[in-house]
XYZ file of C-alpha atoms in Angstrom:
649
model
C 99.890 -5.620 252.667
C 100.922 -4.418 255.864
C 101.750 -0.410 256.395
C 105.355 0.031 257.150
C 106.531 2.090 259.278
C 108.487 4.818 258.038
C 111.039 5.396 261.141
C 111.944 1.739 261.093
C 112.608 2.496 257.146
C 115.075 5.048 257.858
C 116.333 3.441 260.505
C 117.222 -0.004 258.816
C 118.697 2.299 255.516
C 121.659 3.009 257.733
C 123.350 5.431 256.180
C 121.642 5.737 253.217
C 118.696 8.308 253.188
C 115.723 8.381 251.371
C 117.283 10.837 248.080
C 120.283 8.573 247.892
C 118.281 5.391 247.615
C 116.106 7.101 244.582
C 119.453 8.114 243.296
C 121.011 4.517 243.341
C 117.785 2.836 242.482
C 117.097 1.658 238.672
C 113.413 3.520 237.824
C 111.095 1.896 234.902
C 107.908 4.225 234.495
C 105.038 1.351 234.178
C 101.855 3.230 233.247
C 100.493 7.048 233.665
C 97.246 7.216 233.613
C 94.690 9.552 234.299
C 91.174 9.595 235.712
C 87.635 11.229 236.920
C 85.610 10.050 239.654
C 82.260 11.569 239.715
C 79.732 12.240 242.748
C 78.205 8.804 242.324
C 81.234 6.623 241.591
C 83.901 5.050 243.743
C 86.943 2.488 244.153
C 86.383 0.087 247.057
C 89.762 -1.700 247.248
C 92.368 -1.263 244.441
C 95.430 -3.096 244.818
C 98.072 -1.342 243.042
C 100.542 -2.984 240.418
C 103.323 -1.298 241.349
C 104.677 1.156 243.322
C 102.745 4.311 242.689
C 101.684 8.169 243.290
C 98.306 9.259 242.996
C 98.335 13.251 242.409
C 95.032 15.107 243.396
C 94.219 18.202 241.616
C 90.615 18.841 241.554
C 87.732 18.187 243.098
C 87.228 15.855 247.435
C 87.282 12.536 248.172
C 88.385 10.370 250.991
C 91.227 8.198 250.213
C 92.680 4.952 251.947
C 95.827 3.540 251.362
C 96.979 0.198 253.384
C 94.761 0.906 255.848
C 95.915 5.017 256.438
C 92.930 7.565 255.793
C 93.684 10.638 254.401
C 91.059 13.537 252.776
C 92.359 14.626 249.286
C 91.130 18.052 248.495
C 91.981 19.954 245.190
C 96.213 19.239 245.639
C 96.944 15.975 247.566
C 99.993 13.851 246.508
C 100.047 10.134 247.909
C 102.345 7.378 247.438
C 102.415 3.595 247.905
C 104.045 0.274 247.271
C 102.998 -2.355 245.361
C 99.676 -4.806 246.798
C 98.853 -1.588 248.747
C 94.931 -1.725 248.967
C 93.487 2.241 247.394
C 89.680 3.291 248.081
C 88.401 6.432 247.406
C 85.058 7.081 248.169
C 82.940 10.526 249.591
C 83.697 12.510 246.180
C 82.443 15.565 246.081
C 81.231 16.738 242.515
C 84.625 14.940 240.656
C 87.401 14.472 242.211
C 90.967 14.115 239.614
C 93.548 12.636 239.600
C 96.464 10.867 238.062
C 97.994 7.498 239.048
C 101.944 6.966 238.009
C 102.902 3.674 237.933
C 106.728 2.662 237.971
C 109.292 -0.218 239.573
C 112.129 0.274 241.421
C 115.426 -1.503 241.567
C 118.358 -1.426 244.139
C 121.750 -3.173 242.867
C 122.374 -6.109 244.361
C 125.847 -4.785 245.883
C 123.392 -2.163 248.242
C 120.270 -4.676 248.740
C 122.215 -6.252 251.913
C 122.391 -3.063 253.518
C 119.145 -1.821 253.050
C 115.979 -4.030 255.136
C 113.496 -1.339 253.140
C 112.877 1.191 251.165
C 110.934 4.418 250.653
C 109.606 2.684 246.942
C 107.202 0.790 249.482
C 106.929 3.603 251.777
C 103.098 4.674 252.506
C 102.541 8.502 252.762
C 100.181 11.728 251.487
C 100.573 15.317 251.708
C 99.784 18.488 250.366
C 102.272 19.759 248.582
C 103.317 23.127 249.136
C 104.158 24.489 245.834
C 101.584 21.524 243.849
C 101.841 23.892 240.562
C 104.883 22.016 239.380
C 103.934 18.581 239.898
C 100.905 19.300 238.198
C 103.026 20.215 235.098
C 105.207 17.599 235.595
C 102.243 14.633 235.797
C 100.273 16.393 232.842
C 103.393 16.502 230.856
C 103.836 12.895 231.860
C 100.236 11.783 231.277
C 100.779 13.426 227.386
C 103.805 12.088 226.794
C 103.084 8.415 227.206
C 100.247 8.225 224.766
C 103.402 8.352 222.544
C 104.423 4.558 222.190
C 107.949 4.946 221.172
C 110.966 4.713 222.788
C 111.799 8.527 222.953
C 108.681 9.372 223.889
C 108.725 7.155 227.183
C 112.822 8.110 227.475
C 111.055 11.751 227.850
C 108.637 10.692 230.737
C 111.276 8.947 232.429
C 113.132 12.356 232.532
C 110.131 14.122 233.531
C 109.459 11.350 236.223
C 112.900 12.073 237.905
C 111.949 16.012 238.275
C 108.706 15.127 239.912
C 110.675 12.568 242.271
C 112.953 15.295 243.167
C 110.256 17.976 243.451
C 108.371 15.559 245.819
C 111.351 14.710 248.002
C 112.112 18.638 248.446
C 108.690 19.260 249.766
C 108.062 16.242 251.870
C 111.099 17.008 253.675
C 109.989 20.256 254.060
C 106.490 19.323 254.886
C 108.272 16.585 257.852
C 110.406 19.819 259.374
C 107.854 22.775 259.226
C 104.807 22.998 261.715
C 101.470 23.145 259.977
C 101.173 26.616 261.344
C 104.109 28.085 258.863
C 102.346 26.026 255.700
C 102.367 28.893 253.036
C 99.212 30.210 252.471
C 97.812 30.377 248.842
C 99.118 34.172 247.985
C 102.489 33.140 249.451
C 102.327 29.974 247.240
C 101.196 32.521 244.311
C 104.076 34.845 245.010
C 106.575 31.710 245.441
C 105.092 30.736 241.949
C 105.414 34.263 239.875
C 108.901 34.505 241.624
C 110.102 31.499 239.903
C 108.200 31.802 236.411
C 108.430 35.517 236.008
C 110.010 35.228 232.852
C 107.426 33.041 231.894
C 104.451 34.097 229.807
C 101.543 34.538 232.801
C 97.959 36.031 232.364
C 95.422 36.166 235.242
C 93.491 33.421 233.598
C 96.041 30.903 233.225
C 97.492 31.639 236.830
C 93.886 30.372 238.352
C 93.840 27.655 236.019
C 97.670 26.679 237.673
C 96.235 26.828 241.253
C 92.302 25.724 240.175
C 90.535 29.147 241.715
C 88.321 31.220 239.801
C 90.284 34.756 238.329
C 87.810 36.983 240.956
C 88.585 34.659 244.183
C 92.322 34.948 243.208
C 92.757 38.230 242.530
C 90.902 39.258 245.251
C 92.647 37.303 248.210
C 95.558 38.409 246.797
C 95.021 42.081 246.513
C 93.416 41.920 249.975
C 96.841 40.585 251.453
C 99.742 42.168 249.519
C 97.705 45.493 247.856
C 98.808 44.417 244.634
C 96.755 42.404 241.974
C 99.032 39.239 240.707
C 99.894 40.770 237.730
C 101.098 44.385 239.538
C 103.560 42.022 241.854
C 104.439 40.490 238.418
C 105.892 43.458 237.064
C 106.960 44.173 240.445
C 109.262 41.023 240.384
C 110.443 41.622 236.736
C 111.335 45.185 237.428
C 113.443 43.870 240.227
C 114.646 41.033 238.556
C 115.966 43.496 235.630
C 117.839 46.096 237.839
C 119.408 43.430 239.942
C 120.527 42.216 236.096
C 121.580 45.518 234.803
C 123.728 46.179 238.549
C 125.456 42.719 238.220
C 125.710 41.478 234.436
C 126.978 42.700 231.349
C 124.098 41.510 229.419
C 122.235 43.515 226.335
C 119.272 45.328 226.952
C 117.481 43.240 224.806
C 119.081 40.179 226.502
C 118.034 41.086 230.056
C 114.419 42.288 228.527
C 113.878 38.717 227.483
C 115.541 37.048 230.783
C 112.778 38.719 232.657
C 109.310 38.243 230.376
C 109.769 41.024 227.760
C 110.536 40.083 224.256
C 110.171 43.674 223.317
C 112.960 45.559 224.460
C 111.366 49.427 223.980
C 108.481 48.053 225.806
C 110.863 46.934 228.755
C 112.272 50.534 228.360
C 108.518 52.164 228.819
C 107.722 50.081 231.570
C 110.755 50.210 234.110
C 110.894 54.284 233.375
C 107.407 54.332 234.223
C 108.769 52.144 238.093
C 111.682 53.459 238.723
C 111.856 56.881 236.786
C 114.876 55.978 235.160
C 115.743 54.445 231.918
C 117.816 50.993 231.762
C 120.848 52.792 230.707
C 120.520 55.441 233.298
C 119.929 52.796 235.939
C 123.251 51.341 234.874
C 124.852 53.918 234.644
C 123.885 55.603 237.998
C 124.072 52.035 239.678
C 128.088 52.469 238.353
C 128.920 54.951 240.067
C 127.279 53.750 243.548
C 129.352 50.855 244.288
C 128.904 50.821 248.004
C 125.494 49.433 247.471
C 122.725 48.736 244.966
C 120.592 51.475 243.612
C 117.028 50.703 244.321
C 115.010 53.646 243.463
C 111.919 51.329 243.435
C 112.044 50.909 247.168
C 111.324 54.379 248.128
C 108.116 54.662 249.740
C 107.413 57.966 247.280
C 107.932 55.362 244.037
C 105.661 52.669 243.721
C 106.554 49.990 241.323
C 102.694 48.544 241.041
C 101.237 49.295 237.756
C 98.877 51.902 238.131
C 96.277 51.152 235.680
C 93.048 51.149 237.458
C 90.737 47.439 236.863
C 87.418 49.701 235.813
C 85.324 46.949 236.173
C 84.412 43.596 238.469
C 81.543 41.473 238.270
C 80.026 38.822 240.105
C 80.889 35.796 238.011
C 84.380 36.818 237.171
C 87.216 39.126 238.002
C 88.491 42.638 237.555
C 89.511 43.421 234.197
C 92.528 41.245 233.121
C 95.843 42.510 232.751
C 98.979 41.622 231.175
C 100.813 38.242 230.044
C 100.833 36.322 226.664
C 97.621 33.746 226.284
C 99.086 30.380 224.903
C 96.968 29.156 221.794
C 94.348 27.476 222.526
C 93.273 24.365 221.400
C 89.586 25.179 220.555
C 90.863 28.336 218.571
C 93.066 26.737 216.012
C 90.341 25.945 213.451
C 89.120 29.280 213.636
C 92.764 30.868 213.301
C 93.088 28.456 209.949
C 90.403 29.698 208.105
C 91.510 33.115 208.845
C 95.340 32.504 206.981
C 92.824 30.735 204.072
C 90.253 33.654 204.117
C 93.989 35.723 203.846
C 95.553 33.860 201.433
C 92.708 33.423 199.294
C 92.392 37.647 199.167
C 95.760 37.533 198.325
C 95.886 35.450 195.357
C 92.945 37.146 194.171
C 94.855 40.373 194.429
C 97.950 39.010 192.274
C 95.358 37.656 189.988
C 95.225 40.927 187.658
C 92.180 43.533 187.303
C 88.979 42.548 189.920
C 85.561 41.875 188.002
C 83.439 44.521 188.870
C 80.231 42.905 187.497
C 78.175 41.557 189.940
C 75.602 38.333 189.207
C 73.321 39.340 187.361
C 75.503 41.263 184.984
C 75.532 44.848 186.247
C 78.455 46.565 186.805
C 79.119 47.198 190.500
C 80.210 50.322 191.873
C 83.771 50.541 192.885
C 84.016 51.139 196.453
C 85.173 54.809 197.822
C 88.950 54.613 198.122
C 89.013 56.215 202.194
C 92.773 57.806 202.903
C 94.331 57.186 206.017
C 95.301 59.033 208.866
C 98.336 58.796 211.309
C 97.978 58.558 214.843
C 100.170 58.155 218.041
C 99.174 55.697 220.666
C 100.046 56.386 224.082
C 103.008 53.907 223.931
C 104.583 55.762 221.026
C 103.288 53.902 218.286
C 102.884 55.602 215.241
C 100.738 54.213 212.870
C 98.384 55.039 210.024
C 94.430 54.046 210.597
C 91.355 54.169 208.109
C 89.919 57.450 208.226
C 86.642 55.897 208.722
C 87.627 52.676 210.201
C 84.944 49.861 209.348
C 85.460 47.099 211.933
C 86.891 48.008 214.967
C 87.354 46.118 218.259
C 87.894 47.776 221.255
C 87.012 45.404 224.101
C 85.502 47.032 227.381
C 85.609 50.485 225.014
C 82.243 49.533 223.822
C 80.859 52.579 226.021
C 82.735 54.773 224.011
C 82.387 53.279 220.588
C 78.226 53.161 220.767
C 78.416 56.740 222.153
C 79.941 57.960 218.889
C 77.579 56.132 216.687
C 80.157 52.856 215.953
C 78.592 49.527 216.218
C 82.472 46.892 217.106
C 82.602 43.658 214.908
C 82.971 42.055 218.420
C 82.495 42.553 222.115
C 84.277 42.248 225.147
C 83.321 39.492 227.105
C 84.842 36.901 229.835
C 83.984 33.214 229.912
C 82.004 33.418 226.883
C 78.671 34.863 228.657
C 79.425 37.686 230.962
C 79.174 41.006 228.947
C 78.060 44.405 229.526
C 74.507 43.858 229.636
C 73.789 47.515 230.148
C 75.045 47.844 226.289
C 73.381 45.043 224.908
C 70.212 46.953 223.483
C 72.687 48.952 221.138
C 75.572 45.486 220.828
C 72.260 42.793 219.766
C 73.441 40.920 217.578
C 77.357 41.732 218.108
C 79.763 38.400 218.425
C 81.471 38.219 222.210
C 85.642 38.107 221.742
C 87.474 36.663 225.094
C 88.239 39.856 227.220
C 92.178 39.089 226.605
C 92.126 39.021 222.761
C 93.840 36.470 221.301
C 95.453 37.399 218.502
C 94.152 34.224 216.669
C 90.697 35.277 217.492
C 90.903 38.957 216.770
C 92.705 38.021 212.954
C 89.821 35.829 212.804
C 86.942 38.686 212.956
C 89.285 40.915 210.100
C 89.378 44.165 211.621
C 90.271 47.108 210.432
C 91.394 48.686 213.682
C 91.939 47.477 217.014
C 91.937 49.771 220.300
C 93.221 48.616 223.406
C 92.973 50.662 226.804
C 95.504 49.601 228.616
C 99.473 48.768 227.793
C 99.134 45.895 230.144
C 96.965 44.273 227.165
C 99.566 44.501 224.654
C 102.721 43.277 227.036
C 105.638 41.659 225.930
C 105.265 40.198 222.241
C 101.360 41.033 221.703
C 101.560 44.232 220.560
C 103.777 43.188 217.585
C 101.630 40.108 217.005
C 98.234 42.287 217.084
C 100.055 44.612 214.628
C 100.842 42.449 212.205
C 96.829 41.549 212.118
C 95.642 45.350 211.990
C 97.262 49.202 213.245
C 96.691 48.683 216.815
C 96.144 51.901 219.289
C 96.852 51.555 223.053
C 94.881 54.070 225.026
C 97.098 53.772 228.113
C 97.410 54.726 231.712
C 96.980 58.085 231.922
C 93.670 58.248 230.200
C 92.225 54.832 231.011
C 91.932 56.247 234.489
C 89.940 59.353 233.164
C 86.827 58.114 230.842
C 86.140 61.519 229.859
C 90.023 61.638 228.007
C 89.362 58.299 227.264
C 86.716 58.826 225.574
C 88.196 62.262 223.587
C 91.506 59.824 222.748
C 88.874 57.172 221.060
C 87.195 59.680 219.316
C 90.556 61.189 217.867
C 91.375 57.826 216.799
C 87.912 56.945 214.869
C 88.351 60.579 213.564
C 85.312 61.326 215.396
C 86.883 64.247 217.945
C 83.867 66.612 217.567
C 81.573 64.079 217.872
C 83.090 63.146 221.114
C 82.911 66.608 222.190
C 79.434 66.767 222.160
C 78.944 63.556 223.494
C 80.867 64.929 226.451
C 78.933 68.358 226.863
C 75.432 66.384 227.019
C 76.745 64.638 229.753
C 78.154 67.886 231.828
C 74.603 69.232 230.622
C 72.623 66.155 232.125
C 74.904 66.273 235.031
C 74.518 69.854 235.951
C 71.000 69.693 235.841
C 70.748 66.103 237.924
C 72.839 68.131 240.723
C 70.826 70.956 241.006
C 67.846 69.053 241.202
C 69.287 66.667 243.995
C 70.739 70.139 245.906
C 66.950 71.345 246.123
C 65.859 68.090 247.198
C 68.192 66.353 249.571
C 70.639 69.636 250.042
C 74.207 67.840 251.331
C 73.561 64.240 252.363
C 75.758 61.766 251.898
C 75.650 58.795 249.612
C 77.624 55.345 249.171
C 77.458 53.050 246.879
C 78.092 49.223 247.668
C 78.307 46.004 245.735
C 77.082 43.120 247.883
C 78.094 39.565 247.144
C 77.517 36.321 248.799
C 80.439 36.757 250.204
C 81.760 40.050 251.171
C 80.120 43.732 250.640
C 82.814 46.139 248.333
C 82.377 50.446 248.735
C 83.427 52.551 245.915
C 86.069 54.505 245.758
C 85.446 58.161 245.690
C 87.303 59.399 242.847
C 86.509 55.765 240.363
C 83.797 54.510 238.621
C 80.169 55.103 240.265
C 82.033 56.923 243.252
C 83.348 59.841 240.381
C 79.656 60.293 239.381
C 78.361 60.319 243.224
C 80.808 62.817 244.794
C 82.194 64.910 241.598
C 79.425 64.913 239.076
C 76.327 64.576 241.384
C 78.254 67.034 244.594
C 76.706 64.211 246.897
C 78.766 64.462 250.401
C 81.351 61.433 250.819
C 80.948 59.738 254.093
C 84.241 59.062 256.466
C 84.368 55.415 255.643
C 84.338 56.291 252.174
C 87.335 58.231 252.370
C 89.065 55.663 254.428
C 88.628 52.657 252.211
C 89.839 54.888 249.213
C 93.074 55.134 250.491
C 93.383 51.307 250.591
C 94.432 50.516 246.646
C 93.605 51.410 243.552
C 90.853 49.128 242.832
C 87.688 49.914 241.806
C 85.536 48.714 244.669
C 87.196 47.700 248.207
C 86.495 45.103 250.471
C 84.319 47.032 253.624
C 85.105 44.710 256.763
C 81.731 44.355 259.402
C 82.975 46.568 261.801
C 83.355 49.444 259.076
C 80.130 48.864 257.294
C 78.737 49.535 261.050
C 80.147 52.866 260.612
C 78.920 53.980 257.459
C 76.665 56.278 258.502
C 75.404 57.371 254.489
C 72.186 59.164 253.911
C 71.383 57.355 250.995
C 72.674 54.007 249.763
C 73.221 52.751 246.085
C 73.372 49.080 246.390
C 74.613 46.605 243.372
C 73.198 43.002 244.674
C 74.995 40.373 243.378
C 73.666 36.868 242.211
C 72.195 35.233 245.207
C 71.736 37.566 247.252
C 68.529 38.835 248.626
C 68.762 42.595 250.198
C 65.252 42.469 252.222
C 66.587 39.480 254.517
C 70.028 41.674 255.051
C 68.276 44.617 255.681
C 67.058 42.405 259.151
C 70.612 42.268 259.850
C 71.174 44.437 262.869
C 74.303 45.889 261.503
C 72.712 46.791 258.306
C 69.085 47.574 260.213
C 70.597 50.425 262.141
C 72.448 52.613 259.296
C 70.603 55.496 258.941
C 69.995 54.881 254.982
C 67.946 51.549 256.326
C 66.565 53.174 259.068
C 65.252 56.314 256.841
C 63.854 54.020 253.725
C 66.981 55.331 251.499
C 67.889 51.927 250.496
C 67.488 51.559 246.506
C 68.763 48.239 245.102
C 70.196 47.436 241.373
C 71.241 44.174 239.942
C 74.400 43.369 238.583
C 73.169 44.018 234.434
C 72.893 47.099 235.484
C 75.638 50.068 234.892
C 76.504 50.891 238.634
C 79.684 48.544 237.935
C 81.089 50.448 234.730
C 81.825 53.504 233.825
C 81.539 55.685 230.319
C 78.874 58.796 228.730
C 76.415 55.687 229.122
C 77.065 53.704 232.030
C 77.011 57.477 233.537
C 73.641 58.386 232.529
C 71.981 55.846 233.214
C 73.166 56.230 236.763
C 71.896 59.520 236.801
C 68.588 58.834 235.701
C 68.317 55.645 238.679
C 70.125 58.402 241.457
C 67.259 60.907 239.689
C 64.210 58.407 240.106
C 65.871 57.222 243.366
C 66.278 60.304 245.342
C 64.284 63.388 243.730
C 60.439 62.424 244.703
């Protein structure tokens, strides 16, 4: 079938535009239907049914439509009328998609007045905010495998959002010039602005927009100086004054308007933004009538969470803060036998006196009642732990648990293979728990205590689900930045505070002695240590991480560019552009070399051939299993000993 012509369209409609001809129009939903095109496969000419969208959201191909050409790539909505020919060939890897299927009906009374209409219209676009119609076509796809009638009612009703949400943004997409398309942070922000009371982790944000966690919360952090989860709580916080200035909600009501079933953890958090409580906002904001109250937009407060992401690897992203992790499918089973394992120790419990003989007829020995102690989490908690807990989790703590002798019932890990691998000599043999703990998963291991270092981890509802599982300690802010207090407050809490004291003095020991030897042999040079991707090349921070050890433990002299980048955020490692990495003019360099990448060619580079650490032969290279990207007693020392072997000939 011929193309039409869209101006003629709109031109023959008269007076009736393209929304009120959807709106007058009878809709039937025909099929949904969704499907994967690998490298090797391909449609050569489809004619469609129906009327129809076809709504990219992974993968390339090269789609044509009635004899139009368009290039589909991840997000790519397209629509056409029925005997339109569809070919999609040139897919990359797989390339996904869903095809909607419906008919369209104008009354009779309306049909004279109208030569077309916009149900045979052929057009594709990228949507501009594609997270929605994603929902909206997945919901779609699920709810038709449900045969009856109030099953396809409810994708008829779902069908009319994703109309609307269509027409919105293809009328935007006709007005704006290509050069004001919002970019992906700006279609992030747009995104967390409208969900913020929604429950959002890092993970299931880059799922949403199909990026890995690392790429995503790197781009954004690079443009905006907050991770996504900081300009979360950035929008709730301002979401929850603007409430408590204009509404005469509850505290708790407000709480849960913007994310936070958990209305003393609300309280914590927007004390800790805007140095106020919610009743003292309110109140203040009372008595200021002639204009809002916004503490949070002095330039002295800053309302970014101010944990600092200790750690970030090549395969994934910086530790992962904050949100509520739906159940996942895969996790259910393992949740299930948990509540049997549970139930069945409680109906042995209310089954009278335990037999104490064991199979072959001896009596067993009765195992050592322990008493419990009672302990205050850095969130106020008060709770009462095992004075010599038995299996403990404490994900990314691990440092601190196998420098006090405690072997964890499971370690931190993200997509099921990337782990410390600096620990793994001490944590063989030790299961791998998702680095966001879900509560399913945790119940399912049976701890006895569970430490978390960050109140980011236990947001909103979790900390009331993981305490209903085990006591659960949150390490917190203050000394989550500080590994040598984090490392005292674990200790405390595994009733292990002199052990952690000594752990602690070795180190200052070790670290005395490593300085004095590097003062005798290098006196005051300078040092820098970089993380090199594929990609981009990262610098340390001075005062974080491998920067701490170089500058404050090892008295190694911090070069300019250094102390420039640390002033950029409060990551970790920061993104070094050419021009600076021309101008760090370190002594010595401490290089991390990511997967893939292959230091001798960049050494050839002349930017990189004419730092004086190249030049000199001060170049010494680790790989990502190594410790240079953690921090802890152990991650520490061995540092030492590679700056030791390194540097001190």
């Amino acid at each position: 079938m011929q193309a039409k012509d869209p101006t003629s369209l709109w031109n023959e409609a008269c007076l009736w535009d393209e929304a009120s001809l959807w709106n007058e129009a009878t809709i039937h939903v025909e099929d949904v239907r969704r499907y994967v095109l690998h490298e090797t496969e391909k449609w050569q000419s489809y004619q469609l049914p129906t009327s129809c969208f076809l709504y990219a959201f992974r993968g390339y191909a090269r789609l044509s439509l009635a004899g139009r050409e368009y290039v589909a790539q991840r997000f790519f909505l397209l629509h056409g009328g029925r005997g339109d020919a569809l070919a999609i060939t040139e897919v990359e890897h797989e390339f996904e998609f869903y095809l909607i299927f419906y008919k369209a009906a104008i009354p009779l009374s309306k049909a004279d007045a109208i030569a077309g209409t916009p149900f045979q219209e052929v057009y594709g676009f990228s949507p501009e905010e594609p997270v929605p119609l994603l929902e909206w076509a997945n919901q779609m796809e699920q709810k038709w495998q449900q045969p009856e009638a109030l099953g396809r009612l409810h994708v008829k009703a779902i069908f009319y959002q994703f109309v609307h949400a269509h027409l919105l943004q293809k009328q935007l997409q006709e007005a704006q010039p290509e050069t004001e398309k919002p970019t992906l942070v700006e279609q992030v922000m747009a995104y967390l602005d409208k969900h913020h009371a929604e429950q959002i982790t890092l993970d299931s944000l880059a799922k949403q927009f199909h990026y890995s966690v690392r790429y995503l919360t790197r781009i954004f952090k690079m443009q905006t100086g907050y991770s996504p989860i900081d300009y979360l709580i950035k929008v709730r916080i301002q979401k929850a004054a603007e409430r408590l200035q204009s509404t005469g909600a509850t505290l708790q009501e407000i709480a849960a308007s913007v994310g936070y079933a958990d209305p003393f953890y609300f309280t914590r958090l927007f004390k800790k933004h805007t140095g106020m409580t919610p009743n003292q906002y309110q109140k203040r904001a009372s008595t200021q009538r002639k204009g809002p109250y916004r503490p949070y937009d002095k330039t002295e407060l800053s309302i970014a969470a101010q944990e600092i992401q200790r750690y970030i690897g090549e395969n994934d992203s910086q530790q992962v803060f904050g949100g509520i992790m739906q159940v996942d499918r895969k996790t259910t089973q393992s949740m299930a036998s948990a509540l049997i394992v549970a139930l069945s120790l409680l109906v042995s419990a209310c089954a009278g006196t335990p037999n104490t003989a064991a199979p072959n007829g001896n009596v067993q020995a009765e195992t050592p009642v322990t008493t419990d102690r009672t302990v205050t989490d850095a969130l106020g908690h008060e709770m009462k732990v095992p004075s010599q807990p038995q299996r403990v989790i404490a994900s990314y703590l691990e440092d601190h648990l196998i420098a006090l002798g405690v072997k964890p019932v499971a370690q931190w890990s993200v997509k099921g293979n990337v782990v410390q691998q600096y620990l793994q000599k001490d944590l063989a043999g030790v299961p791998l728990i998702p680095h966001d703990l879900p509560p399913e998963v945790v119940m399912s291991y049976n701890p006895d205590l569970l430490i978390v270092d960050s109140a980011e981890m236990v947001a909103g509802d979790r900390y009331s689900q993981y305490a209903k599982i085990t006591p659960t300690f949150a390490v917190g802010a203050e000394k989550n930045n500080d590994w040598r207090q984090e490392l005292l407050t674990v200790g405390d809490v595994l009733n292990k505070k002199e052990e952690a004291k000594k752990v602690l003095a070795d180190y200052e020991a070790k670290a005395k002695d490593a300085r004095e030897q590097l003062k005798k042999a290098i006196g005051t040079q300078s040092a820098a240590a970089l993380w090199v991707t594929g990609k981009a090349v990262f610098v340390v921070d001075e005062h974080l991480s491998s920067g701490d050890l170089l500058y404050k433990d090892l008295g190694l002299t911090i070069p300019e560019v250094v102390k420039e980048a640390s002033k950029q955020n409060d990551a970790n490692w920061k993104p070094l552009s050419t021009e600076k990495l021309a101008e760090l003019n370190a002594d010595h360099l401490f290089i991390v070399q990511g997967k893939g990448v292959n230091m001798d060619e960049m050494k050839k580079d002349p930017i990189w051939s004419q730092m004086p650490a190249v030049k000199n032969g001060h170049v010494y290279v680790f790989d990502d299993s190594s410790s240079w990207l953690y921090t802890g007693a152990i991650a520490n020392s061995q540092m030492i000993d590679d700056v030791l072997k390194s540097v001190v000939k």
